[in-house]
Structures are given as C-alpha cells and as structure tokens.
Tab-separated table of C-alpha atoms in Angstrom:
chain	number	residue	atom	x	y	z
A	1	UNK	CA	0.000	0.000	0.000
A	2	UNK	CA	1.125	3.549	-0.650
A	3	UNK	CA	2.209	5.939	2.035
A	4	UNK	CA	-0.091	8.828	2.751
A	5	UNK	CA	1.118	12.356	3.550
A	6	UNK	CA	-0.438	12.150	6.982
A	7	UNK	CA	1.667	9.063	7.715
A	8	UNK	CA	4.966	10.957	7.355
A	9	UNK	CA	6.779	12.127	10.487
A	10	UNK	CA	6.098	15.720	11.462
A	11	UNK	CA	9.773	16.645	11.187
A	12	UNK	CA	9.654	15.799	7.477
A	13	UNK	CA	6.762	18.103	6.718
A	14	UNK	CA	7.536	21.184	4.626
A	15	UNK	CA	7.606	24.331	6.691
A	16	UNK	CA	5.681	27.518	5.899
A	17	UNK	CA	8.833	29.119	4.468
A	18	UNK	CA	8.612	26.726	1.496
A	19	UNK	CA	5.513	28.557	0.321
A	20	UNK	CA	5.790	31.743	-1.761
A	21	UNK	CA	5.315	34.556	0.753
A	22	UNK	CA	4.597	37.150	-1.993
A	23	UNK	CA	0.876	37.651	-2.646
A	24	UNK	CA	-0.184	37.280	-6.291
A	25	UNK	CA	-1.530	40.823	-6.492
A	26	UNK	CA	1.931	42.211	-5.650
A	27	UNK	CA	3.464	40.258	-8.502
A	28	UNK	CA	0.885	41.693	-10.911
A	29	UNK	CA	1.611	45.183	-9.575
A	30	UNK	CA	5.342	44.751	-10.208
A	31	UNK	CA	4.744	43.593	-13.790
A	32	UNK	CA	2.389	46.524	-14.422
A	33	UNK	CA	4.945	49.001	-13.037
A	34	UNK	CA	7.654	47.626	-15.324
A	35	UNK	CA	5.321	47.939	-18.329
A	36	UNK	CA	4.508	51.563	-17.459
A	37	UNK	CA	8.209	52.438	-17.099
A	38	UNK	CA	8.934	50.814	-20.470
A	39	UNK	CA	6.117	52.743	-22.176
A	40	UNK	CA	7.273	56.038	-20.643
A	41	UNK	CA	10.824	55.394	-21.886
A	42	UNK	CA	9.571	54.618	-25.411
A	43	UNK	CA	7.434	57.771	-25.491
A	44	UNK	CA	10.319	59.926	-24.221
A	45	UNK	CA	12.700	58.567	-26.859
A	46	UNK	CA	10.105	59.049	-29.602
A	47	UNK	CA	9.395	62.649	-28.580
A	48	UNK	CA	13.131	63.453	-28.487
A	49	UNK	CA	13.621	61.933	-31.944
A	50	UNK	CA	10.684	63.855	-33.451
A	51	UNK	CA	11.430	67.165	-31.721
A	52	UNK	CA	13.546	68.614	-34.583
A	53	UNK	CA	10.621	68.067	-36.961
A	54	UNK	CA	7.949	69.828	-34.898
A	55	UNK	CA	9.660	72.825	-33.254
A	56	UNK	CA	9.744	76.261	-34.842
A	57	UNK	CA	13.279	77.194	-36.003
A	58	UNK	CA	15.592	78.394	-34.651
A	59	UNK	CA	15.436	76.080	-31.653
A	60	UNK	CA	17.773	73.977	-29.545
A	61	UNK	CA	16.223	70.584	-28.762
A	62	UNK	CA	17.134	67.475	-26.794
A	63	UNK	CA	20.385	65.844	-27.790
A	64	UNK	CA	22.063	69.246	-28.279
A	65	UNK	CA	20.625	69.621	-31.763
A	66	UNK	CA	20.116	73.046	-33.283
A	67	UNK	CA	17.206	73.341	-35.709
A	68	UNK	CA	17.430	76.086	-38.331
A	69	UNK	CA	15.193	76.961	-41.250
A	70	UNK	CA	16.367	75.858	-44.695
A	71	UNK	CA	16.281	79.534	-45.678
A	72	UNK	CA	19.224	80.082	-43.310
A	73	UNK	CA	21.472	78.144	-45.694
A	74	UNK	CA	23.454	80.596	-47.838
A	75	UNK	CA	22.985	80.301	-51.578
A	76	UNK	CA	25.569	78.281	-53.477
A	77	UNK	CA	28.829	80.221	-53.410
A	78	UNK	CA	27.411	83.030	-51.245
A	79	UNK	CA	29.489	84.310	-48.295
A	80	UNK	CA	29.261	82.139	-45.144
A	81	UNK	CA	26.604	82.939	-42.563
A	82	UNK	CA	27.564	83.199	-38.888
A	83	UNK	CA	25.300	81.344	-36.436
A	84	UNK	CA	26.038	82.745	-32.978
A	85	UNK	CA	24.354	84.712	-30.184
A	86	UNK	CA	21.582	84.832	-29.175
A	87	UNK	CA	20.936	81.363	-30.614
A	88	UNK	CA	24.248	79.908	-29.423
A	89	UNK	CA	26.996	80.923	-27.039
A	90	UNK	CA	30.275	82.069	-28.560
A	91	UNK	CA	32.043	78.812	-27.719
A	92	UNK	CA	29.735	76.790	-29.984
A	93	UNK	CA	29.150	79.328	-32.750
A	94	UNK	CA	29.781	78.280	-36.350
A	95	UNK	CA	29.771	79.380	-39.979
A	96	UNK	CA	27.145	77.905	-42.303
A	97	UNK	CA	28.320	77.496	-45.891
A	98	UNK	CA	27.226	75.907	-49.162
A	99	UNK	CA	30.193	75.936	-51.547
A	100	UNK	CA	28.529	73.451	-53.884
A	101	UNK	CA	24.874	72.612	-54.527
A	102	UNK	CA	23.608	70.325	-51.754
A	103	UNK	CA	26.871	70.435	-49.751
A	104	UNK	CA	26.185	72.229	-46.464
A	105	UNK	CA	28.922	72.680	-43.860
A	106	UNK	CA	28.820	73.964	-40.280
A	107	UNK	CA	32.385	75.172	-39.648
A	108	UNK	CA	33.198	75.751	-35.978
A	109	UNK	CA	34.430	79.258	-35.208
A	110	UNK	CA	36.644	78.054	-32.345
A	111	UNK	CA	39.662	76.052	-33.560
A	112	UNK	CA	42.910	74.688	-32.138
A	113	UNK	CA	46.159	74.113	-33.993
A	114	UNK	CA	46.267	70.612	-32.568
A	115	UNK	CA	43.467	68.592	-30.903
A	116	UNK	CA	43.706	69.198	-27.182
A	117	UNK	CA	46.321	71.924	-27.688
A	118	UNK	CA	46.448	75.310	-26.004
A	119	UNK	CA	46.840	77.648	-28.998
A	120	UNK	CA	43.301	78.759	-29.804
A	121	UNK	CA	42.160	80.575	-32.919
A	122	UNK	CA	39.009	82.386	-33.964
A	123	UNK	CA	37.862	81.584	-37.492
A	124	UNK	CA	36.330	84.433	-39.491
A	125	UNK	CA	35.016	84.827	-43.007
A	126	UNK	CA	37.246	86.676	-45.450
A	127	UNK	CA	34.134	88.372	-46.828
A	128	UNK	CA	34.223	86.818	-50.252
A	129	UNK	CA	32.212	84.002	-51.825
A	130	UNK	CA	32.302	80.513	-50.325
A	131	UNK	CA	34.479	78.247	-52.432
A	132	UNK	CA	35.796	74.729	-51.962
A	133	UNK	CA	38.912	75.664	-53.955
A	134	UNK	CA	39.693	79.191	-52.802
A	135	UNK	CA	40.413	80.908	-49.485
A	136	UNK	CA	37.145	81.596	-47.653
A	137	UNK	CA	38.113	81.619	-43.958
A	138	UNK	CA	41.024	83.110	-42.024
A	139	UNK	CA	42.156	82.241	-38.529
A	140	UNK	CA	43.076	84.876	-35.957
A	141	UNK	CA	45.545	83.003	-33.772
A	142	UNK	CA	48.063	83.705	-31.046
A	143	UNK	CA	51.498	84.636	-32.311
A	144	UNK	CA	50.059	86.617	-35.255
A	145	UNK	CA	49.375	83.417	-37.189
A	146	UNK	CA	46.681	83.812	-39.847
A	147	UNK	CA	46.079	80.472	-41.598
A	148	UNK	CA	43.515	80.356	-44.390
A	149	UNK	CA	40.934	77.720	-45.276
A	150	UNK	CA	38.397	76.881	-47.959
A	151	UNK	CA	34.618	76.896	-47.421
A	152	UNK	CA	34.781	73.173	-46.627
A	153	UNK	CA	37.357	73.832	-43.907
A	154	UNK	CA	40.350	72.559	-45.898
A	155	UNK	CA	43.669	74.142	-44.891
A	156	UNK	CA	45.838	75.902	-47.475
A	157	UNK	CA	48.875	75.753	-45.185
A	158	UNK	CA	51.124	72.736	-45.676
A	159	UNK	CA	50.931	70.332	-42.740
A	160	UNK	CA	48.233	72.306	-40.872
A	161	UNK	CA	45.100	70.405	-39.948
A	162	UNK	CA	41.678	71.323	-41.367
A	163	UNK	CA	38.925	73.126	-39.492
A	164	UNK	CA	36.550	71.287	-37.171
A	165	UNK	CA	32.864	71.140	-38.055
A	166	UNK	CA	29.524	69.897	-36.788
A	167	UNK	CA	27.448	67.126	-38.302
A	168	UNK	CA	24.729	68.661	-40.518
A	169	UNK	CA	21.596	67.152	-42.022
A	170	UNK	CA	19.018	68.859	-44.222
A	171	UNK	CA	15.457	67.590	-43.891
A	172	UNK	CA	12.800	69.313	-45.977
A	173	UNK	CA	12.389	72.892	-44.801
A	174	UNK	CA	14.869	72.690	-41.933
A	175	UNK	CA	18.538	72.163	-41.151
A	176	UNK	CA	19.597	70.103	-38.132
A	177	UNK	CA	23.072	70.781	-36.730
A	178	UNK	CA	24.195	68.242	-34.137
A	179	UNK	CA	26.335	70.238	-31.711
A	180	UNK	CA	27.283	67.070	-29.826
A	181	UNK	CA	28.846	65.520	-32.954
A	182	UNK	CA	32.049	67.402	-33.725
A	183	UNK	CA	33.959	66.207	-36.769
A	184	UNK	CA	37.469	66.971	-35.562
A	185	UNK	CA	40.122	67.072	-38.248
A	186	UNK	CA	43.266	65.107	-37.481
A	187	UNK	CA	46.694	66.672	-37.538
A	188	UNK	CA	48.601	66.176	-40.784
A	189	UNK	CA	51.986	64.568	-40.626
A	190	UNK	CA	53.035	65.441	-44.167
A	191	UNK	CA	52.405	68.422	-46.371
A	192	UNK	CA	50.245	67.755	-49.443
A	193	UNK	CA	52.132	67.081	-52.661
A	194	UNK	CA	51.566	69.880	-55.199
A	195	UNK	CA	49.843	68.760	-58.375
A	196	UNK	CA	51.569	68.917	-61.735
A	197	UNK	CA	55.050	68.104	-60.389
A	198	UNK	CA	56.537	64.831	-61.670
A	199	UNK	CA	57.261	62.380	-58.877
A	200	UNK	CA	60.361	60.171	-58.806
A	201	UNK	CA	59.810	56.632	-59.987
A	202	UNK	CA	60.106	53.819	-57.499
A	203	UNK	CA	62.908	51.345	-58.314
C-alpha cells in the first residue's frame, strides 16, 4: 500500500517558508509598473527623436541639436553665414556654408592648432564668396598666425590640420546641426604634394 502524507513524520513536513510569501496581487503590480516604465521610456525617446521636426526654427532641442530653417542656408557660393548669439553661445558658434549645390557645412568658429592643444584661434570669413577651392576663412591666432581655409574647412597651409565642423543634415524645410557631434580634423603629418610636379619613380 502507498504511504499517505499524513503518515509521514512531522519533522519531514515542509515548513511555511517553502511557500511563496509574496501575494499574487503584488506580482501583478510589479509587472504593471515595469510595463509603465517601459512605455514612458519609449514615449520619451520618440518625442526626443521627433522634436527637430515639430519645433519652430531656430530652436535647440534634446540631444544638443540646433534646428534652423532651410532659408538660413546661404545660396551656393554666397558668403558664409555666422550662427552665434543669441541662438548659441560664442564657444559653440559656427559658420554655415554651401560651396557646392547640396553640400552644407557647419564650420566651428573656435579652432585649435592641434586637438587638445592650447593655442586657440578664432575663425572668421574673409568676406568673399564661399568656395571649396579658394580661401574663404582666415584664422586669428596667437602669435600673429593667420592660416587660411576653404569653405569646406580645408587648410591651405602645408601640414596644418583642417577646421573642425559639426554634423549637418538637411530635412525638408529645416537644417539640423548636431552640436554634440564634432567632426574633428586630425593633424597632418606630411604636407600635401603639389599637383603637376613629376614624382620620382620607385625602383
């Protein structure tokens, strides 16, 4: 014959601690709270992502993104446009240029000779048209240095690094400049080789 539960010795009975002490309604409450937190996070992320598309330019939105109207983009080849106070502080100000059709650049006005260096320069427009092949910007640097750059930020000085710029995207009737995404030019180790000069042949 089988052994019944009541026939087992008392010391072998399972104690009350073997039962789940958490009431079922508390478990449901915990699951519901986690769902609410997840939904709030999804909504917050969605609102932040859509913010540049719904605000009225100019506006600074979450993620350190500056939203400008497409009409703020200079015409192709027109002189650069300075975006500064009161929209931005001087430290993050930049020049907006369009040297070629559809190519929009946000050139930072603050620039260092070397990344992390101490010699700071202020980049200004030379007043002429924006060109990818001609001098458009000039740097006012310590030590009376005055390097020049194209509208794309390319340096005309041998061995000197290019200008830093922000990531730019054009979406319909607005321009979004990501101030948290700095495209920092690396320091050149060799001067560019002039074109049109015959190079020695390798043996």
